[in-house]
Short mmCIF file of C-alpha atoms in Angstrom, two decimals:
data_model
loop_
_atom_site.label_atom_id
_atom_site.label_comp_id
_atom_site.label_asym_id
_atom_site.label_seq_id
_atom_site.Cartn_x
_atom_site.Cartn_y
_atom_site.Cartn_z
CA ALA A 1 -2.37 59.15 -9.59
CA GLN A 2 -0.74 57.16 -6.87
CA SER A 3 -2.77 55.15 -4.39
CA VAL A 4 -2.03 52.70 -1.64
CA SER A 5 -4.23 49.91 -0.37
CA GLN A 6 -3.79 48.17 2.96
CA HIS A 7 -6.02 45.13 3.17
CA ASN A 8 -6.15 44.60 6.91
CA HIS A 9 -7.62 47.39 8.92
CA HIS A 10 -7.49 45.61 12.26
CA VAL A 11 -5.30 42.70 13.23
CA ILE A 12 -5.20 40.97 16.58
CA LEU A 13 -2.39 38.57 17.37
CA SER A 14 -1.00 36.78 20.34
CA GLU A 15 2.64 37.35 21.35
CA ALA A 16 5.09 35.23 19.32
CA ALA A 17 2.65 34.88 16.40
CA SER A 18 3.91 35.79 12.95
CA LEU A 19 2.74 38.96 11.26
CA GLU A 20 2.16 39.80 7.64
CA LEU A 21 0.43 43.03 6.65
CA GLY A 22 -0.54 43.50 3.06
CA CYS A 23 0.13 46.59 0.98
CA ASN A 24 -0.55 47.18 -2.68
CA TYR A 25 0.09 50.35 -4.58
CA SER A 26 -1.14 51.72 -7.85
CA TYR A 27 1.40 53.63 -9.95
CA GLY A 28 2.81 53.02 -13.34
CA GLY A 29 6.30 54.32 -12.85
CA THR A 30 9.26 53.71 -10.51
CA VAL A 31 8.23 54.08 -6.90
CA ASN A 32 9.80 54.32 -3.50
CA LEU A 33 8.07 52.35 -0.81
CA PHE A 34 7.91 52.79 2.95
CA TRP A 35 6.37 51.38 6.06
CA TYR A 36 5.83 53.70 9.02
CA VAL A 37 4.68 52.87 12.56
CA GLN A 38 2.74 55.10 14.88
CA TYR A 39 2.62 54.06 18.52
CA PRO A 40 -0.36 55.25 20.55
CA GLY A 41 -0.04 58.99 21.18
CA GLN A 42 3.19 59.28 19.28
CA HIS A 43 4.32 60.51 15.90
CA LEU A 44 5.38 58.55 12.86
CA GLN A 45 8.49 56.57 12.79
CA LEU A 46 10.04 54.95 9.71
CA LEU A 47 10.28 51.16 9.96
CA LEU A 48 11.88 50.49 6.60
CA LYS A 49 12.12 51.70 3.06
CA TYR A 50 12.76 50.38 -0.42
CA PHE A 51 14.27 52.38 -3.26
CA SER A 52 16.04 49.82 -5.45
CA GLY A 53 18.16 46.66 -5.29
CA ASP A 54 17.38 43.67 -3.10
CA PRO A 55 13.57 43.45 -2.91
CA LEU A 56 13.73 42.07 0.58
CA VAL A 57 14.48 44.89 2.97
CA LYS A 58 15.09 44.71 6.61
CA GLY A 59 14.10 47.47 9.01
CA ILE A 60 14.15 48.27 12.68
CA LYS A 61 12.67 46.16 15.48
CA GLY A 62 12.89 42.91 13.49
CA PHE A 63 10.57 43.96 10.67
CA GLU A 64 11.13 43.20 7.02
CA ALA A 65 9.22 43.82 3.81
CA GLU A 66 9.34 42.30 0.34
CA PHE A 67 8.81 44.26 -2.83
CA ILE A 68 7.13 42.17 -5.54
CA LYS A 69 7.05 44.34 -8.61
CA SER A 70 4.77 42.06 -10.63
CA LYS A 71 2.18 42.22 -7.87
CA PHE A 72 2.65 45.93 -7.02
CA SER A 73 3.00 44.76 -3.45
CA PHE A 74 5.20 45.59 -0.48
CA ASN A 75 4.02 43.41 2.41
CA LEU A 76 5.39 43.85 5.88
CA ARG A 77 6.44 40.85 7.96
CA LYS A 78 7.70 40.01 11.42
CA PRO A 79 8.34 36.39 12.47
CA SER A 80 7.39 36.84 16.11
CA VAL A 81 5.44 39.85 17.40
CA GLN A 82 5.69 41.32 20.88
CA TRP A 83 3.17 43.18 22.99
CA SER A 84 5.18 46.29 22.34
CA ASP A 85 4.43 46.06 18.63
CA THR A 86 0.90 47.20 19.31
CA ALA A 87 0.56 50.23 17.06
CA GLU A 88 -0.76 51.45 13.72
CA TYR A 89 1.17 50.62 10.63
CA PHE A 90 1.09 52.68 7.46
CA CYS A 91 2.32 51.75 4.04
CA ALA A 92 3.34 54.69 1.90
CA VAL A 93 4.66 55.37 -1.60
CA ASN A 94 6.25 58.23 -3.44
CA ALA A 95 7.83 58.77 -6.82
CA ARG A 96 10.27 61.17 -8.39
CA THR A 97 7.80 61.89 -11.17
CA GLY A 98 5.23 62.82 -8.57
CA GLY A 99 7.54 65.31 -6.94
CA PHE A 100 8.10 62.84 -4.09
CA LYS A 101 4.62 63.45 -2.67
CA THR A 102 4.18 60.64 -0.18
CA ILE A 103 0.80 59.00 -0.26
CA PHE A 104 -0.32 56.79 2.66
CA GLY A 105 -2.50 53.79 2.89
CA ALA A 106 -5.39 53.73 5.33
CA GLY A 107 -3.34 52.04 8.02
CA THR A 108 -3.57 48.77 9.85
CA ARG A 109 -4.14 48.80 13.56
CA LEU A 110 -2.30 45.94 15.25
CA PHE A 111 -3.09 44.75 18.73
CA VAL A 112 -0.86 42.14 20.28
CA LYS A 113 -2.23 40.22 23.24
CA ALA A 114 0.23 39.50 25.97
CA GLY B 1 20.13 62.81 10.32
CA ALA B 2 17.58 65.12 8.79
CA VAL B 3 15.27 66.60 11.35
CA VAL B 4 11.94 68.41 10.86
CA SER B 5 10.41 70.34 13.75
CA GLN B 6 6.96 71.77 14.26
CA HIS B 7 5.72 74.49 16.47
CA PRO B 8 3.60 74.47 18.52
CA SER B 9 3.12 70.81 19.36
CA TRP B 10 -0.32 71.46 20.71
CA VAL B 11 -2.68 74.44 20.40
CA ILE B 12 -6.17 75.21 21.58
CA CYS B 13 -8.07 78.01 20.03
CA LYS B 14 -11.56 79.41 19.99
CA SER B 15 -13.88 78.99 17.07
CA GLY B 16 -13.49 81.83 14.57
CA THR B 17 -9.86 82.58 15.37
CA SER B 18 -6.78 81.77 13.23
CA VAL B 19 -3.92 79.60 14.15
CA LYS B 20 -0.43 79.46 12.63
CA ILE B 21 1.66 76.28 12.63
CA GLU B 22 5.40 76.38 11.76
CA CYS B 23 7.41 73.63 10.12
CA ARG B 24 11.16 73.89 10.00
CA SER B 25 13.85 71.78 8.46
CA LEU B 26 16.60 72.03 11.00
CA ASP B 27 19.67 70.72 9.27
CA PHE B 28 18.85 70.86 5.65
CA GLN B 29 17.12 73.04 3.09
CA ALA B 30 13.89 72.19 1.30
CA THR B 31 12.30 73.96 -1.66
CA THR B 32 9.29 71.77 -1.18
CA MET B 33 7.50 70.78 2.01
CA PHE B 34 4.20 68.90 2.46
CA TRP B 35 1.35 69.37 4.88
CA TYR B 36 -0.86 66.50 6.05
CA ARG B 37 -3.75 66.19 8.45
CA GLN B 38 -4.62 63.13 10.45
CA PHE B 39 -8.00 62.69 12.12
CA PRO B 40 -8.16 60.34 15.12
CA LYS B 41 -7.68 56.73 14.19
CA GLN B 42 -7.28 57.60 10.52
CA SER B 43 -4.45 57.84 8.04
CA LEU B 44 -2.45 60.86 6.94
CA MET B 45 -4.16 62.80 4.17
CA LEU B 46 -2.00 65.05 2.06
CA MET B 47 -3.41 68.60 2.08
CA ALA B 48 -0.92 70.58 0.04
CA THR B 49 2.55 70.95 -1.34
CA SER B 50 4.36 74.03 -0.07
CA ASN B 51 6.71 75.56 -2.60
CA GLU B 52 9.41 78.01 -1.59
CA GLY B 53 8.91 81.34 -3.26
CA SER B 54 5.72 80.45 -5.03
CA LYS B 55 2.10 79.46 -4.29
CA ALA B 56 1.24 76.21 -2.63
CA THR B 57 -0.39 73.43 -4.56
CA TYR B 58 -3.54 72.09 -2.84
CA GLU B 59 -4.97 68.65 -3.10
CA GLN B 60 -8.47 68.26 -4.37
CA GLY B 61 -11.08 69.16 -1.78
CA VAL B 62 -8.77 71.26 0.38
CA GLU B 63 -9.86 74.87 0.76
CA LYS B 64 -6.93 77.12 -0.09
CA ASP B 65 -8.49 80.15 1.55
CA LYS B 66 -8.96 78.28 4.77
CA PHE B 67 -5.56 76.69 4.94
CA LEU B 68 -3.06 79.37 4.03
CA ILE B 69 0.43 78.12 3.33
CA ASN B 70 3.52 80.28 3.12
CA HIS B 71 6.98 78.95 2.32
CA ALA B 72 9.03 81.97 3.22
CA SER B 73 12.47 80.43 3.24
CA LEU B 74 14.30 77.20 2.43
CA THR B 75 13.83 76.00 6.00
CA LEU B 76 10.42 77.29 7.00
CA SER B 77 6.86 76.67 5.87
CA THR B 78 3.80 77.87 7.76
CA LEU B 79 0.27 76.65 7.74
CA THR B 80 -2.39 79.07 8.96
CA VAL B 81 -5.85 77.71 9.73
CA THR B 82 -8.13 80.70 9.25
CA SER B 83 -11.49 81.12 10.98
CA ALA B 84 -11.06 77.78 12.65
CA HIS B 85 -14.08 75.67 13.51
CA PRO B 86 -14.34 72.52 15.69
CA GLU B 87 -14.29 70.30 12.60
CA ASP B 88 -10.75 71.64 11.87
CA SER B 89 -9.56 69.96 15.07
CA SER B 90 -6.98 67.49 13.92
CA PHE B 91 -3.34 66.49 13.96
CA TYR B 92 -1.37 68.49 11.37
CA ILE B 93 1.96 67.02 10.17
CA CYS B 94 4.54 68.42 7.85
CA SER B 95 7.29 66.76 5.95
CA ALA B 96 10.33 67.73 3.85
CA ARG B 97 12.93 66.03 1.77
CA ASP B 98 16.66 66.64 1.90
CA GLU B 99 16.88 67.50 -1.77
CA LEU B 100 20.56 68.36 -1.87
CA ALA B 101 21.36 64.97 -0.42
CA GLY B 102 19.25 63.37 -3.09
CA ALA B 103 17.06 61.66 -0.53
CA TYR B 104 13.94 59.88 -1.69
CA GLU B 105 12.15 59.84 1.62
CA GLN B 106 10.32 62.57 3.40
CA TYR B 107 11.30 63.39 6.96
CA PHE B 108 8.21 64.00 9.03
CA GLY B 109 7.72 66.48 11.85
CA PRO B 110 6.29 65.42 15.13
CA GLY B 111 2.92 67.01 14.38
CA THR B 112 0.73 69.68 15.83
CA ARG B 113 -2.45 68.84 17.61
CA LEU B 114 -5.08 71.53 17.02
CA THR B 115 -8.17 71.63 19.17
CA VAL B 116 -10.82 74.19 18.29
CA THR B 117 -13.38 74.88 20.98
#
């Protein structure tokens, strides 16, 4: 069965600091990987996704993520965070062999101090 | 782009009553939809897979008699919370994939906040 682990549950950063959120998944086959963001009181938004090809993917709002197959990881990065990045971030995975059921990690709550 | 809607966006009901939540794919068809619940400050937990024209597949620990799912058409799935209790208060989110387009990602609805008093 698929599972997703997010190592940091709460992260506090100052504006302009760099961000890296860890995500590891457990699945033996070919997977599709996602990062979603949920701003306070709002619904999920897709930040970026990886299906195949270049393992470094760029998303919206200056976010990027790198797929490292050997480490089963898909870490999210942003070089310089802003106060408006305060939100909860979810890593997620699905697979064709799993009927594209999307499984979410526990989430990382990011607070950016102005 | 593919859009999934949910109705209602917010519902309050009394304990013991039943509540129906609709999930629609607006511009694509989906033989499969998924239902999630999200408790405050927690992640999305997959409840069940809704299959058009057949029974839903429930995740372990989810009571199928309590959370009735009906996938009546290629664009509509409904989740009925039966005999609701305060502990059922949660955010319910559905998703669907544009299968004909060969999409790998799920498109998520905006969610329905259920409050049981």
